[in-house]
Amino acid sequence: MKNPYLPELATIQRVKPETYDTTTFTLRLDDPQARAAFHHRPGQFIELSVFGIGEAPFCIASSAHGRDTFDISVRKVGRVTAALHDMREGGQVGIRGPLGNWFPFEEVEGKHILFVGGGIGLFPLRPQIQEVCRARDRFASITVLYGARTPRDLVYRDELEQWRHQEGMVCLLTVDVGEDGWTGRVGVVGSLLPEVRFDVSRGVAFVCGPPIMIRFVTQDLLNMGFAEDAIITTLERHMRCGIGKCNHCMIGDKWVCKDGPVFTYRQMKAMMEFEE
Amino acid sequence: MTARMVPHSRVDEFVARLMEAAEVIAPRRVEGGDVFYGPISSPAEVAWDYGTAVEPLKRLLVPQRETVLRFSVNEGIHVAAEMDERERVFLGVRCCDVTGVTVFDALYGGDIPDPYYMSRRQRSILIALTCQQPPNDTCFCVCCEAGPFLTKGYDQQWTSLPDGMLVEIGSDRGLTLARAHDDLLLPAEPDHLAARYRLAREAETKFSDFRSYIAAAMRKLTMNEVLPEVWEQAADRCLECGGCTFLCPTCSCFTVTDRWEGPQGLRERHWDACLFRCYAREASGHNPRAELGDRMHARFFHKISHQWAQRNGRQACVGCGRCVMTCLGWAHTPAVTEGIRRGVIP
C-alpha cells in the first residue's frame, strides 16, 4: 500500500520575492521517478513539509507545461511559511501531492473566460491563466481582473505587465488604496466588473481571493447573469492530511482537500450554511 | 455461514489458543473496578460480565499519539515510516464498539486508505459479544442499528447460551478461525440459533426510556431544517472539554505536529476535536468556525446527516452512551438529537 503521508523530497531551485511578505519558490522533486510521475493540473495543491516545523497546504502556482519544476507562492503568515521564507536555493523540503481536484478546462472551451483575483488569490489562478493563454484559440475571450490592497501588494508584476499588453486578452488592475506614484485605478476588484463586455451567458468566471471578496464578487457575477455553475472558485482551509482523513477542512458534506479545493458557486451555496 | 458452539467449560481453552497466535485484547477490570479493553495475559482476565468499557477500541486502532514519520538530516534529509504489524484478536467487544470500527473502516479506508489504520485493521480479528441486558441506562444502540445483537460488521459474534457460547460467523476471517479450531467449535443446533434470536428480541425490549431519535434528527439535518436556536443552546451547554469526541467510537479528527528528539525528527498525529475553538483556524488568524454553535452544527451534521451516512455507509452514532456519561453540560448526542427534533434541547 502506498503511504499517502510519506513526502517526496524536493529542492528549492529559485526564490523570487513577489512583495514585502510574499515569495515564489520554484521546486523540483529530487527523485527522477517521482518527478516523472508528478502530473498536476491548475487548481491542485501540495502539502509542503519544512521538516521539524510542520506541513502546510499550498496551491501549485504554475502550469505544468514544458517544465519539470513547479512554483508555489507563499505569504509569510504562520510557522511553516516563516520557516520556508528563511530557506534559500538548495534547501530541501517535503512534498505530497498533487492533491485535490482542478479547474475545468476542456469543459469551458469556446467560452468567454473571466478571472477575478483578489490579493494572493491570484496564486491559484495563475496556472489556469497560463494554460488558457497558451490555448488562446480555444476560448472566445480572456479577461483578467486583479485587485490588491495597495500597489505594494500586487503579485506577479512581470506577468501582469505581459498580460496587460498581450493581444487577445484584457487585463485590468486596481488597488483598494492608491499610494504615491500609482496612476492606475483605485477601488475594490469588483469595481472592474462593469468593464466586462462579453455575453455573460457564454461566460465562465474563475474567482479567488479573501472570503469577503469572494462573497461580494460572486453576488455581482450572479447579478450580471452568470450561471451558478459558471462561477468557479478555489477555497482554502486549515488542512492537515490533504486526503480527507483529519477532517480539519470539512465544510458541510465536503472535504475541501479531497472534494475540492475547486468548487462551483452551486456547490458553495450549500456549504455556506455552515459558516458565518 | 454455519454457527458453532463452544461448551462453557472450554471457552478458556479457546481463548488460550487465540493467545498463542496473536495478542488478545479483551475487556479487563482494572483497579477500582472500571473495565478497559486491553491485552490479557490469561483467559481468566476476561471480564465477560462487564457493562460498557470506559473507552471504545479507538485508542487501540488509532493511538492518541502516533508517530507517522521519522526523519533525520545527514547529507540531505531522510524520511521513513513504520507500520504496526501486530496480529491481534479483539475479543468480547460490545456490538456498539464493533459497529464503531466499521465506521472507522469507511473513514480510514475508502479511495485513499490510511496505511497506519489499515495495517492494524487488516491484522485484527473482531469478536463481538452480544448484550442480553443493556449494560447501562445510557445505552441506546437500539436506536442506531448498532446492537444489542449485530447482523454484520463482526468476524465472529459470541452469545452466551445455557448450553455454551454460540459463535456466529460474519466473515471469511471469522470462518477460517473457526475451522482452525473445529475440535472445540462444534456445529450449533437450530435450537441454539432460535434461542439467540429470542434473546435478541427480548434484549431490545429491556432498554430504558432513554432514546435518541436519530432518524428524525437525520431528516432535519439533511434538509437543513434545524432551528438555529438549537445550536445556540447546544453551545451554551458545551464546555468544550472534548470528552465526547475523545470517547466517541466514531470521532476521528486528528492534527499533526513535528518535533525533534535529539537528532531524530518525529512527525506525530494526535487526536483532535472539531469542537475546539482553534480547530479550523487558519495561519492568517481567520477562523471560519469561531462560533461554538457552528462547530456543534458541523459535528452533528458529520455524525448523522444523510449526506455523510451515504459516504460512510451508515450514520456515525452507535449509541454506546459514552457521550452521555462524560458530558457535564447535557449537550450529548441524545440531548442534541432530541433538541433537533423538538426545536429545544430538553
Coordinates of C-alpha atoms in Angstrom, one line a residue, chain A residues 2-260:
Chain A
K2 CA 1.4 3.4 -1.0
N3 CA 1.7 5.7 2.1
P4 CA 0.0 8.9 1.2
Y5 CA 1.6 10.6 4.3
L6 CA 5.2 10.0 3.1
P7 CA 6.5 13.1 1.4
E8 CA 8.9 13.1 -1.6
L9 CA 11.9 15.3 -1.1
A10 CA 12.3 18.4 -3.3
T11 CA 14.9 21.0 -3.6
I12 CA 14.3 24.8 -3.9
Q13 CA 15.6 25.9 -7.3
R14 CA 14.8 29.5 -7.1
V15 CA 13.5 32.1 -4.6
K16 CA 11.8 35.1 -6.1
P17 CA 10.3 37.8 -3.8
E18 CA 6.9 39.0 -5.0
T19 CA 6.1 41.6 -2.4
Y20 CA 7.3 42.5 1.1
D21 CA 5.6 39.4 2.5
T22 CA 5.1 37.0 -0.4
T23 CA 7.7 34.9 -2.2
T24 CA 7.6 32.5 -5.1
F25 CA 9.6 29.3 -4.6
T26 CA 10.4 27.1 -7.6
L27 CA 10.7 23.5 -6.5
R28 CA 12.0 20.3 -8.2
L29 CA 11.4 16.8 -6.9
D30 CA 14.7 15.1 -6.2
D31 CA 13.8 11.6 -7.3
P32 CA 13.6 11.4 -11.2
Q33 CA 10.9 8.7 -11.0
A34 CA 8.8 10.8 -8.6
R35 CA 9.4 13.8 -10.9
A36 CA 8.1 11.9 -14.0
A37 CA 5.1 10.7 -12.1
F38 CA 4.2 14.2 -10.8
H39 CA 1.3 15.3 -13.1
H40 CA -0.6 18.3 -11.9
R41 CA -3.4 20.4 -13.2
P42 CA -4.3 24.0 -12.5
G43 CA -6.2 24.3 -9.2
Q44 CA -4.4 21.4 -7.5
F45 CA -2.3 21.8 -4.4
I46 CA 0.5 20.2 -2.5
E47 CA 1.3 19.6 1.2
L48 CA 4.8 21.0 1.9
S49 CA 6.9 19.9 4.8
V50 CA 9.5 22.0 6.4
F51 CA 10.9 19.1 8.4
G52 CA 10.8 19.7 12.1
I53 CA 8.5 22.7 11.8
G54 CA 5.5 21.2 10.1
E55 CA 3.4 20.7 7.0
A56 CA 1.0 23.1 5.3
P57 CA -1.0 23.2 2.0
F58 CA -0.1 25.4 -0.9
C59 CA -1.7 25.7 -4.3
I60 CA 0.6 24.9 -7.2
A61 CA 1.1 28.3 -8.8
S62 CA 2.4 27.3 -12.2
S63 CA 1.3 25.5 -15.3
A64 CA 2.9 22.0 -15.7
H65 CA 3.6 22.7 -19.4
G66 CA 7.1 22.3 -20.5
R67 CA 8.8 22.1 -17.2
D68 CA 9.9 19.6 -14.5
T69 CA 9.7 22.2 -11.8
F70 CA 6.7 23.9 -10.2
D71 CA 6.1 27.1 -8.3
I72 CA 4.4 27.8 -5.1
S73 CA 3.8 31.4 -4.0
V74 CA 3.7 31.9 -0.2
R75 CA 2.7 34.7 2.1
K76 CA 4.7 34.7 5.3
V77 CA 2.0 34.3 7.9
G78 CA 2.5 31.3 10.2
R79 CA 5.2 29.0 11.4
V80 CA 5.7 26.9 8.3
T81 CA 5.6 29.8 5.9
A82 CA 8.0 31.8 8.1
A83 CA 10.4 28.8 8.2
L84 CA 10.1 28.5 4.4
H85 CA 10.8 32.1 3.9
D86 CA 14.1 31.6 5.8
M87 CA 15.1 28.9 3.3
R88 CA 17.3 29.5 0.2
E89 CA 18.1 27.9 -3.1
G90 CA 19.3 24.3 -2.5
G91 CA 17.2 23.9 0.7
Q92 CA 15.2 20.6 0.9
V93 CA 11.5 20.3 1.7
G94 CA 9.0 17.5 1.5
I95 CA 6.2 17.4 -1.0
R96 CA 3.0 15.4 -1.0
G97 CA 0.7 15.6 -4.0
P98 CA -0.6 16.8 -6.3
L99 CA -3.8 16.8 -4.2
G100 CA -7.4 17.8 -4.8
N101 CA -9.4 18.5 -7.9
W102 CA -8.7 21.0 -10.6
F103 CA -10.3 23.8 -12.7
P104 CA -12.4 22.7 -15.7
F105 CA -10.5 23.3 -18.9
E106 CA -11.8 21.2 -21.8
E107 CA -15.3 21.7 -20.3
V108 CA -15.1 25.5 -20.8
E109 CA -13.6 25.6 -24.3
G110 CA -15.4 28.1 -26.6
K111 CA -16.4 30.2 -23.6
H112 CA -15.5 33.8 -22.5
I113 CA -13.1 33.2 -19.7
L114 CA -13.0 35.7 -16.8
F115 CA -10.5 35.6 -13.9
V116 CA -11.2 37.7 -10.8
G117 CA -8.4 37.7 -8.3
G118 CA -8.0 39.5 -5.1
G119 CA -4.6 39.8 -3.4
I120 CA -2.8 36.5 -3.1
G121 CA -5.9 34.9 -4.6
L122 CA -4.1 35.3 -7.9
F123 CA -1.7 32.4 -6.9
P124 CA -4.1 29.5 -7.6
L125 CA -5.5 31.3 -10.7
R126 CA -2.1 31.7 -12.3
P127 CA -1.6 28.2 -13.7
Q128 CA -5.1 28.3 -15.2
I129 CA -4.4 31.8 -16.7
Q130 CA -1.2 30.4 -18.2
E131 CA -2.9 27.4 -19.7
V132 CA -5.8 29.3 -21.1
C133 CA -3.4 31.8 -22.7
R134 CA -1.4 29.0 -24.2
A135 CA -4.5 27.7 -25.9
R136 CA -5.9 31.2 -26.7
D137 CA -7.7 30.0 -29.9
R138 CA -9.8 27.5 -27.9
F139 CA -11.6 30.3 -26.0
A140 CA -13.9 33.1 -27.0
S141 CA -12.1 35.7 -24.9
I142 CA -9.8 36.0 -21.9
T143 CA -10.2 38.7 -19.2
V144 CA -8.1 39.0 -16.0
L145 CA -9.3 41.4 -13.3
Y146 CA -6.9 41.8 -10.4
G147 CA -7.0 43.9 -7.3
A148 CA -4.8 44.2 -4.3
R149 CA -4.9 46.3 -1.2
T150 CA -2.1 48.7 -2.2
P151 CA 0.3 48.8 -5.2
R152 CA 2.9 47.2 -2.9
D153 CA 0.6 44.1 -2.6
L154 CA 0.4 43.4 -6.3
V155 CA 2.0 40.0 -7.0
Y156 CA 3.4 38.6 -10.3
R157 CA 4.2 42.1 -11.6
D158 CA 6.2 40.9 -14.6
E159 CA 3.4 38.6 -15.7
L160 CA 0.7 41.2 -15.1
E161 CA 2.6 43.6 -17.3
Q162 CA 2.8 40.9 -20.0
W163 CA -0.9 40.1 -19.8
R164 CA -1.8 43.7 -19.9
H165 CA -0.1 44.1 -23.3
Q166 CA -0.9 40.6 -24.7
E167 CA -3.1 40.7 -27.8
G168 CA -6.4 38.9 -27.5
M169 CA -6.5 39.4 -23.7
V170 CA -7.8 42.0 -21.4
C171 CA -6.0 42.5 -18.1
L172 CA -7.2 45.3 -15.7
L173 CA -5.7 46.1 -12.3
T174 CA -6.9 48.1 -9.3
V175 CA -5.9 48.7 -5.8
D176 CA -8.0 49.4 -2.7
V177 CA -5.8 52.2 -1.6
G178 CA -3.6 54.2 -4.0
E179 CA -0.1 55.3 -2.9
D180 CA 2.2 57.9 -4.2
G181 CA 3.1 57.2 -7.8
W182 CA 0.1 54.9 -8.5
T183 CA -1.7 56.2 -11.6
G184 CA -4.0 53.2 -12.1
R185 CA -7.4 52.6 -10.9
V186 CA -8.4 52.7 -7.2
G187 CA -11.3 50.6 -5.9
V188 CA -12.1 47.0 -4.9
V189 CA -11.7 44.4 -7.6
G190 CA -15.5 44.2 -8.1
S191 CA -15.5 47.7 -9.4
L192 CA -13.8 46.4 -12.5
L193 CA -16.7 44.1 -13.3
P194 CA -18.6 46.7 -15.3
E195 CA -15.7 46.6 -17.8
V196 CA -16.8 43.0 -18.8
R197 CA -18.4 43.4 -22.2
F198 CA -18.8 39.9 -23.4
D199 CA -22.1 37.9 -23.5
V200 CA -22.2 36.5 -19.9
S201 CA -24.5 33.7 -20.9
R202 CA -21.4 32.2 -22.6
G203 CA -19.0 33.2 -19.8
V204 CA -17.2 31.3 -17.1
A205 CA -15.7 33.1 -14.1
F206 CA -12.8 31.8 -12.0
V207 CA -12.7 33.7 -8.7
C208 CA -10.2 33.6 -5.9
G209 CA -9.4 36.0 -3.0
P210 CA -10.2 36.7 0.6
P211 CA -13.6 35.3 1.8
I212 CA -15.3 38.7 1.8
M213 CA -14.1 39.4 -1.7
I214 CA -15.4 36.0 -3.0
R215 CA -18.7 36.7 -1.4
F216 CA -19.2 40.1 -3.0
V217 CA -17.8 39.3 -6.4
T218 CA -19.9 36.1 -6.6
Q219 CA -23.0 38.2 -5.9
D220 CA -22.0 40.7 -8.6
L221 CA -21.5 37.9 -11.1
L222 CA -24.9 36.4 -10.3
N223 CA -26.5 39.8 -10.8
M224 CA -24.6 40.1 -14.1
G225 CA -26.3 36.9 -15.3
F226 CA -23.5 34.3 -14.7
A227 CA -25.0 30.9 -14.1
E228 CA -24.3 29.3 -10.7
D229 CA -22.3 26.5 -12.3
A230 CA -20.3 29.1 -14.3
I231 CA -18.8 30.7 -11.2
I232 CA -15.9 28.7 -10.1
T233 CA -13.7 29.3 -7.0
T234 CA -11.0 27.6 -5.1
L235 CA -11.2 27.5 -1.3
E236 CA -8.5 27.5 1.3
R237 CA -8.9 25.9 4.6
H238 CA -6.8 24.7 7.5
M239 CA -5.7 21.3 6.4
R240 CA -3.5 18.6 8.0
C241 CA -3.7 15.5 5.9
G242 CA -4.8 16.7 2.5
I243 CA -6.6 13.4 1.8
G244 CA -9.9 13.6 3.7
K245 CA -8.9 11.9 6.9
C246 CA -8.1 14.5 9.5
N247 CA -11.4 16.5 8.9
H248 CA -10.0 19.9 9.6
C249 CA -11.0 21.3 6.2
M250 CA -14.5 19.9 6.3
I251 CA -17.4 22.2 5.3
G252 CA -20.8 20.6 5.5
D253 CA -20.7 17.4 3.5
K254 CA -17.4 18.2 1.7
W255 CA -13.7 17.9 2.4
V256 CA -12.1 21.0 0.8
C257 CA -8.9 18.9 0.3
K258 CA -10.4 16.0 -1.4
D259 CA -13.7 17.1 -2.9
G260 CA -12.2 20.5 -3.7

